[in-house]
Each structure stands twice: as structure tokens, then as C-alpha cells.
PDB file of C-alpha atoms in Angstrom:
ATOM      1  CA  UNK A   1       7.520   3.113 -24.853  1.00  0.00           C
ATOM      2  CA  UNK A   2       4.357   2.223 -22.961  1.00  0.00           C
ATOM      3  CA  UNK A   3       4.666  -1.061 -22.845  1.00  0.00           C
ATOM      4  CA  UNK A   4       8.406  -0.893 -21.622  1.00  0.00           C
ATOM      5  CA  UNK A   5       6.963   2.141 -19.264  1.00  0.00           C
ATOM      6  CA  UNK A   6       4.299  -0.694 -17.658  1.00  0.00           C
ATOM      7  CA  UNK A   7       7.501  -2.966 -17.695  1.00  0.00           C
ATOM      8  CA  UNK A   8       9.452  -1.106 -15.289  1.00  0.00           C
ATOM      9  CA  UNK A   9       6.646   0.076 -13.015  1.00  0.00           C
ATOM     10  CA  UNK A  10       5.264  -3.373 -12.636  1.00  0.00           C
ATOM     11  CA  UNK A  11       9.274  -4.561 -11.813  1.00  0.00           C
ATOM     12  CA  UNK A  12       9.509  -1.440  -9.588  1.00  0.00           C
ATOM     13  CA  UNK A  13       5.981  -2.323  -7.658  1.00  0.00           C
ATOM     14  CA  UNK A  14       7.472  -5.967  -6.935  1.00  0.00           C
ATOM     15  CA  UNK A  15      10.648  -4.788  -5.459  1.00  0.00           C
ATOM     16  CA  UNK A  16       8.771  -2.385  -3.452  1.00  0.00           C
ATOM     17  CA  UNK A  17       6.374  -5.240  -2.353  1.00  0.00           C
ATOM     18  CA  UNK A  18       9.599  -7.811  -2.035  1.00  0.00           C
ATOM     19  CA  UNK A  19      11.563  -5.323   0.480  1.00  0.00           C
ATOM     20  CA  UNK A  20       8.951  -4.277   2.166  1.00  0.00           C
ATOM     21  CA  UNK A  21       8.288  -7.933   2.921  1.00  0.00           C
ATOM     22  CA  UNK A  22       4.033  -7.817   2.248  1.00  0.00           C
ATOM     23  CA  UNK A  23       2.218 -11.062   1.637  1.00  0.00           C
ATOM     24  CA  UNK A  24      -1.121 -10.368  -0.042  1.00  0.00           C
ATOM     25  CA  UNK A  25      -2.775 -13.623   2.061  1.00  0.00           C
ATOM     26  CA  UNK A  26      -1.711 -13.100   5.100  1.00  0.00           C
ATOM     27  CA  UNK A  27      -2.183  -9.062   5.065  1.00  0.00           C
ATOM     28  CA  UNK A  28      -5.910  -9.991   3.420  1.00  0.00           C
ATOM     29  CA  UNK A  29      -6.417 -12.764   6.291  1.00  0.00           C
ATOM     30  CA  UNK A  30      -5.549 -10.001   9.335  1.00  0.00           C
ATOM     31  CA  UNK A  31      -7.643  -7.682   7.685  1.00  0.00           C
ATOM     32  CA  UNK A  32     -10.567 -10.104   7.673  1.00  0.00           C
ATOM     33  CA  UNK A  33     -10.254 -11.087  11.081  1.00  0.00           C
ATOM     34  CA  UNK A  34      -9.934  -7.876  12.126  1.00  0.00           C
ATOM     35  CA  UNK A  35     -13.368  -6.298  10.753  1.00  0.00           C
ATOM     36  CA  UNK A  36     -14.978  -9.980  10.902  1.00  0.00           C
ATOM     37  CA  UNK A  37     -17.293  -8.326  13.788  1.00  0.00           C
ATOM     38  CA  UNK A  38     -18.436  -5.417  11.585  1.00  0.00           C
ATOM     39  CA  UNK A  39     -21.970  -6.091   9.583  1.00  0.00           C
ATOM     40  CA  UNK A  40     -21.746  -3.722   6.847  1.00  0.00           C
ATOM     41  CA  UNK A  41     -18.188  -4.452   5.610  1.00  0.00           C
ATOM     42  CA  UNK A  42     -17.273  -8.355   4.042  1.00  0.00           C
ATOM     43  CA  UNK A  43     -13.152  -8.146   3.301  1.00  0.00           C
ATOM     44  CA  UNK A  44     -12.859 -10.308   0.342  1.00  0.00           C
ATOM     45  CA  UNK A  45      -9.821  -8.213  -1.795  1.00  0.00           C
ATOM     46  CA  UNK A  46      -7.852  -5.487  -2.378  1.00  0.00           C
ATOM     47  CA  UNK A  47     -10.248  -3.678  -4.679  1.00  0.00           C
ATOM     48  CA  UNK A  48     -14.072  -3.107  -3.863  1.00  0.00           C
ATOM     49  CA  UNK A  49     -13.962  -4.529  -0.478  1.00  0.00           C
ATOM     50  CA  UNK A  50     -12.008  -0.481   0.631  1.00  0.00           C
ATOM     51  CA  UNK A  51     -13.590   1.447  -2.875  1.00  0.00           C
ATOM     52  CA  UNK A  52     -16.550   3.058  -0.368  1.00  0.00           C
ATOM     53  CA  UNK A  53     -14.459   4.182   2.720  1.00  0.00           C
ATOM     54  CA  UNK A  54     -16.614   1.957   5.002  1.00  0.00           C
ATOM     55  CA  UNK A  55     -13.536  -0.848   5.505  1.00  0.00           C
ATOM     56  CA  UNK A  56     -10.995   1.732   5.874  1.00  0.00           C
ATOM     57  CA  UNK A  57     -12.990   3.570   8.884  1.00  0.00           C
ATOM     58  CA  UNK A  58     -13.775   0.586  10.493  1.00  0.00           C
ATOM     59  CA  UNK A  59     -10.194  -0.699  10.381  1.00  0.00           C
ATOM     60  CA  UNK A  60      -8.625   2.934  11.717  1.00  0.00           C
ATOM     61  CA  UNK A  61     -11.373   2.711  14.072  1.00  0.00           C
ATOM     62  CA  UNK A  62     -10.148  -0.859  15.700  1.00  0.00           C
ATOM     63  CA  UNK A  63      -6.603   1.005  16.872  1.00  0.00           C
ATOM     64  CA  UNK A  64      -8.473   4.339  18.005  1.00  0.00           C
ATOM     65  CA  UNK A  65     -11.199   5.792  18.976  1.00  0.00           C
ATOM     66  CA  UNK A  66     -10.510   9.045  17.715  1.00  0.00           C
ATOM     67  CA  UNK A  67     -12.120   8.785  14.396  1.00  0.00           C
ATOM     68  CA  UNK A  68     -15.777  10.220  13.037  1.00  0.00           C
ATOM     69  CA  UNK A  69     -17.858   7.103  12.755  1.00  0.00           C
ATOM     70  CA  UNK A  70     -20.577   9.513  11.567  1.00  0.00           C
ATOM     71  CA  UNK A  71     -18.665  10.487   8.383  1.00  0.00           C
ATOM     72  CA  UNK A  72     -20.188   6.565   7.832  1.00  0.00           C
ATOM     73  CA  UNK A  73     -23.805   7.894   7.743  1.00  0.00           C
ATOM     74  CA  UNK A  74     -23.046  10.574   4.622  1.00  0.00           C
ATOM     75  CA  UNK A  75     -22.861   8.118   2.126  1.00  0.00           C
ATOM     76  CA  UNK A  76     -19.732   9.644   0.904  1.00  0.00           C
ATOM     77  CA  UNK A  77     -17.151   7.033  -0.475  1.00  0.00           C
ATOM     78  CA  UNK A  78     -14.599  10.355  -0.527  1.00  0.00           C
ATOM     79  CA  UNK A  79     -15.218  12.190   3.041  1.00  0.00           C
ATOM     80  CA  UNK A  80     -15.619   8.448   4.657  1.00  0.00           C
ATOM     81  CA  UNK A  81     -11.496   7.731   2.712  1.00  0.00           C
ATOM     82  CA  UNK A  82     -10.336  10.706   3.590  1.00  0.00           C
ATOM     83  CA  UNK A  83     -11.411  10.340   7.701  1.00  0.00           C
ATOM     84  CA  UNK A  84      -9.990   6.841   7.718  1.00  0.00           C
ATOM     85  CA  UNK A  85      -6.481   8.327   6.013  1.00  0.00           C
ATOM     86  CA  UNK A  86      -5.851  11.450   8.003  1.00  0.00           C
ATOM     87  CA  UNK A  87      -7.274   9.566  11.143  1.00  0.00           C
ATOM     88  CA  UNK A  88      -5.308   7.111  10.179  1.00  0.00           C
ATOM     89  CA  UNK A  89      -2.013   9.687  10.001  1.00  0.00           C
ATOM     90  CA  UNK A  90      -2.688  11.449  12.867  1.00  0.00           C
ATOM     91  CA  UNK A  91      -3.721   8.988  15.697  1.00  0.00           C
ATOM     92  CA  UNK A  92      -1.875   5.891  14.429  1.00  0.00           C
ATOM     93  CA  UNK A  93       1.245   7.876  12.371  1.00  0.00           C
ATOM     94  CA  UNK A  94       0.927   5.497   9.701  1.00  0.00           C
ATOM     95  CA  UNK A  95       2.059   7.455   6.042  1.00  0.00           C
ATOM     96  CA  UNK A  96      -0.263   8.885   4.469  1.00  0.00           C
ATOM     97  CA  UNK A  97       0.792   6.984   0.645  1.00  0.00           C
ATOM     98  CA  UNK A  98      -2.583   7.163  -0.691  1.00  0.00           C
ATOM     99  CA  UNK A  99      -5.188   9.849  -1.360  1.00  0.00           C
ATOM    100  CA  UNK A 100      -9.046   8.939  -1.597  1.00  0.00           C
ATOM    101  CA  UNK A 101      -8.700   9.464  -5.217  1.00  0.00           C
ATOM    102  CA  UNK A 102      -6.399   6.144  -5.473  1.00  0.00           C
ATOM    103  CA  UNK A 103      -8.986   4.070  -4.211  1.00  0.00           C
ATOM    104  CA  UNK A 104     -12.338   5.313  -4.853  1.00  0.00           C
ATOM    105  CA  UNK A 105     -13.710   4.956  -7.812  1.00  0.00           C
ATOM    106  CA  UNK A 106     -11.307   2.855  -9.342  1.00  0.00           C
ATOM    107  CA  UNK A 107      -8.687   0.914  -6.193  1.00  0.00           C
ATOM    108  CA  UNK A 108      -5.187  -0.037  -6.959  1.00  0.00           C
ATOM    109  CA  UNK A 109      -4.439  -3.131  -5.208  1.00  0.00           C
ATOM    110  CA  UNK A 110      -0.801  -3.081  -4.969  1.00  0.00           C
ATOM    111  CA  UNK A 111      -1.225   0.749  -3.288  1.00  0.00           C
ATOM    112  CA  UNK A 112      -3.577  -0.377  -0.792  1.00  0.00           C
ATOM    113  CA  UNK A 113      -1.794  -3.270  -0.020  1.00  0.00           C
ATOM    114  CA  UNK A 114       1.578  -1.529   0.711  1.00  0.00           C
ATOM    115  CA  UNK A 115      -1.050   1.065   2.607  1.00  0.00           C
ATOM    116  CA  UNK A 116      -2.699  -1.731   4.638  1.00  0.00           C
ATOM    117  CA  UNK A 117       0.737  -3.727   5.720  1.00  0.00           C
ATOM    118  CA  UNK A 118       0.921  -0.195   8.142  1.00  0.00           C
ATOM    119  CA  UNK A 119      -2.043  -1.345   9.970  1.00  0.00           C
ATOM    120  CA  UNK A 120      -0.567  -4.807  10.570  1.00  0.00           C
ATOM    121  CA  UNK A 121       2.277  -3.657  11.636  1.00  0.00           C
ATOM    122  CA  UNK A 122       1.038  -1.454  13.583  1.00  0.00           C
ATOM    123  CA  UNK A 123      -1.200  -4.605  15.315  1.00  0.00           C
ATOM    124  CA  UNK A 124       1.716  -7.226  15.271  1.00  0.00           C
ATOM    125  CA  UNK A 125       4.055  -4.223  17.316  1.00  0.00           C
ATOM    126  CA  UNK A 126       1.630  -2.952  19.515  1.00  0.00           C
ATOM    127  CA  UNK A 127       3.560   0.422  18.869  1.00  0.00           C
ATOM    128  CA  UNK A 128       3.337   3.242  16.336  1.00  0.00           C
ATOM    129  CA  UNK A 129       5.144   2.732  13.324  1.00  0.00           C
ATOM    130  CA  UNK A 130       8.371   4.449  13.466  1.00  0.00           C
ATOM    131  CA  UNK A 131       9.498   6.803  10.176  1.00  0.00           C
ATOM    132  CA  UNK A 132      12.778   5.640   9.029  1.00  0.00           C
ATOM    133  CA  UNK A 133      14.690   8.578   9.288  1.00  0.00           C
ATOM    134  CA  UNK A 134      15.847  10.040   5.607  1.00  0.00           C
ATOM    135  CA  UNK A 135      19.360   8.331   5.570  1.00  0.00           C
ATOM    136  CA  UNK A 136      17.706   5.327   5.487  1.00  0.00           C
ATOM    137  CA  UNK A 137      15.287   6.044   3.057  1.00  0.00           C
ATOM    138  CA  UNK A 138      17.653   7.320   0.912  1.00  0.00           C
ATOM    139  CA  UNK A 139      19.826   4.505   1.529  1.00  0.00           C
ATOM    140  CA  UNK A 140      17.197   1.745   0.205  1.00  0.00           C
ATOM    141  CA  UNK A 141      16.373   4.010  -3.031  1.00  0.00           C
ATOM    142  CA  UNK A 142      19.807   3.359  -3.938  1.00  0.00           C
ATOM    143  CA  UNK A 143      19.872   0.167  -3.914  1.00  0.00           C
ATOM    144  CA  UNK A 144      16.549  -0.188  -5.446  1.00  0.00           C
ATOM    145  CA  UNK A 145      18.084   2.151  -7.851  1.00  0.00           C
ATOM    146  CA  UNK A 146      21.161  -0.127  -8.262  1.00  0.00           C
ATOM    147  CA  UNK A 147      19.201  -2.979  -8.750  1.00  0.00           C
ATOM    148  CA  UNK A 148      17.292  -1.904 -11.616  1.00  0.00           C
ATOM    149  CA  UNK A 149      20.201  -0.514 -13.255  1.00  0.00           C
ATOM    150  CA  UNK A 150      21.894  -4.046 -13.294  1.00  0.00           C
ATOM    151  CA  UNK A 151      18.875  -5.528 -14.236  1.00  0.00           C
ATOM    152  CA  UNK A 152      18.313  -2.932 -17.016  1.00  0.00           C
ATOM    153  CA  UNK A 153      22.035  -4.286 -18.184  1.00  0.00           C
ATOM    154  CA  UNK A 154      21.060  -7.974 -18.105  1.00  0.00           C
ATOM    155  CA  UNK A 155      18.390  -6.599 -20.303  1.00  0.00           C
ATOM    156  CA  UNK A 156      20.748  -4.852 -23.106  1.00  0.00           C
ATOM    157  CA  UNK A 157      23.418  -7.786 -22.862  1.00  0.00           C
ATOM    158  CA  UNK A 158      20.209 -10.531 -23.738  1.00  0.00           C
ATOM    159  CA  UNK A 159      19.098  -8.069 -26.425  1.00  0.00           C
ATOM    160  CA  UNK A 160      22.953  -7.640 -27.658  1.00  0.00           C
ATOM    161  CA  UNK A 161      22.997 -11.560 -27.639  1.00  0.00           C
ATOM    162  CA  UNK A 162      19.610 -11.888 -28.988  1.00  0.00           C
ATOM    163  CA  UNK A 163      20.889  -9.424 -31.733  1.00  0.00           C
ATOM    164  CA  UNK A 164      23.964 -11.286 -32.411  1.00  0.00           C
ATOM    165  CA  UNK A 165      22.649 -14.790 -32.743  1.00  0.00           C
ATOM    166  CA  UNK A 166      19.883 -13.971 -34.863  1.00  0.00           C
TER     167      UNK A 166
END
């Protein structure tokens, strides 16, 4: 069951990726530019280069200045992710889909790059990202929800073949 469990959430994580139309070297190439002015922070991936909060901050900081740069000075991977998140929610409105717990100690790159693609859209709109309103979200799960049921049918019918043949 585990192995058909990382199956379907690695399937699930590229539709999600797929529909919501994010590139990993284009996102990683506006993120570099972006914080290409700041010493302290070198953008090289989706993993270590946002595990300490510094990245994050800086980034959030670049669309407002309503953020706690001196969160910075603590040396607190956790209080630093969580200003960049809620300042992130609050002055930008982009979702809050992670907590500092997904990316510090241990970052999941297909989270943060899902969480990132809000900042360039933000920067490629020039407006605040707009919450699709629940009809809509509910709309898309159900297709992402038809989906995988057909493609959990393509599945049996191989294994019924498979089974038959051999």
C-alpha cells in the first residue's frame, strides 16, 4: 500500500503542478533575479536556498514594505518563515499553503514551488492574486477527481490484460 500510496500522491502533485501551469526554471529564474541584489541569500533550488526563512523575507519584502526585517537578526529559521508567510498573506493575499514546519528543517520542493508561483504571479499582474471563489474550486477538484478515476481504470483494465495474457 505505500508504494501505491507514493504512486498516487506523486500523480496527484503533477496534475496539481500541470493545471496550475508552474515551470520549475522559469519560477527558479524570477526568483533569482528577484533577490539577485540581496548579499546574504544565493537562490540556487527549491530546497536549502528557503530552509532558513532569510529568502522568503527578502522575497515578501520586494512587494511590501510591511514586513519585520528584524525577525532576520534572531537567527530563527521558524519566526523568520513564519513573518515571510503571514506577511506574505496579509499584505500580498497570497494563500497561506505552507506552514514553517514544511520547509524548515526538511523543504518540500514541489510545496514551495506551488507556494512561490503566488509571488510571480503576483509580479507578472502587478495586482493581488484574486481567490477563486469556491464554485470554482470545487469545480477543478472534480475534474482532478475525474481524471484520476479514469486513470485509476486504465490502471485495472492493463492489470486485467496483464492478468489475462500471462
Amino acid at each position: 500500500a505505500s508504494g501505491n500510496q507514493k504512486l498516487v500522491l506523486g500523480f496527484v502533485w503533477s496534475l496539481i503542478l500541470h493545471y496550475q501551469n508552474i515551470k520549475k526554471a522559469p519560477l527558479l529564474q524570477f526568483l533569482q533575479e528577484t533577490l539577485a541584489d540581496v548579499p546574504d541569500v544565493k537562490i540556487r533550488d527549491f530546497h536549502q536556498s528557503w530552509r532558513d526563512g532569510k529568502a522568503l523575507v527578502h522575497l515578501v519584502s520586494k512587494f511590501t514594505d510591511k514586513i519585520n526585517l528584524d525577525v532576520l537578526s534572531k537567527n530563527d529559521p521558524l519566526a523568520a518563515l513564519d513573518e515571510g508567510i503571514t506577511s506574505a498573506y496579509n499584505n500580498l493575499k497570497i494563500p497561506q499553503l505552507l506552514e514553517s514546519r514544511d520547509v524548515y528543517p526538511r523543504p518540500d520542493e514541489r510545496v514551495l514551488m506551488i507556494y512561490l508561483s503566488y509571488f510571480l504571479k503576483f509580479a507578472t499582474t502587478g495586482l493581488e492574486p484574486v481567490e477563486e471563489p469556491i464554485e470554482i474550486q470545487v469545480e477543478k477538484l472534480r475534474e482532478t477527481n475525474l481524471k484520476l478515476r479514469e486513470h485509476n481504470d486504465n490502471l485495472r483494465i492493463t492489470v486485467k490484460l496483464g492478468e489475462e495474457l500471462g
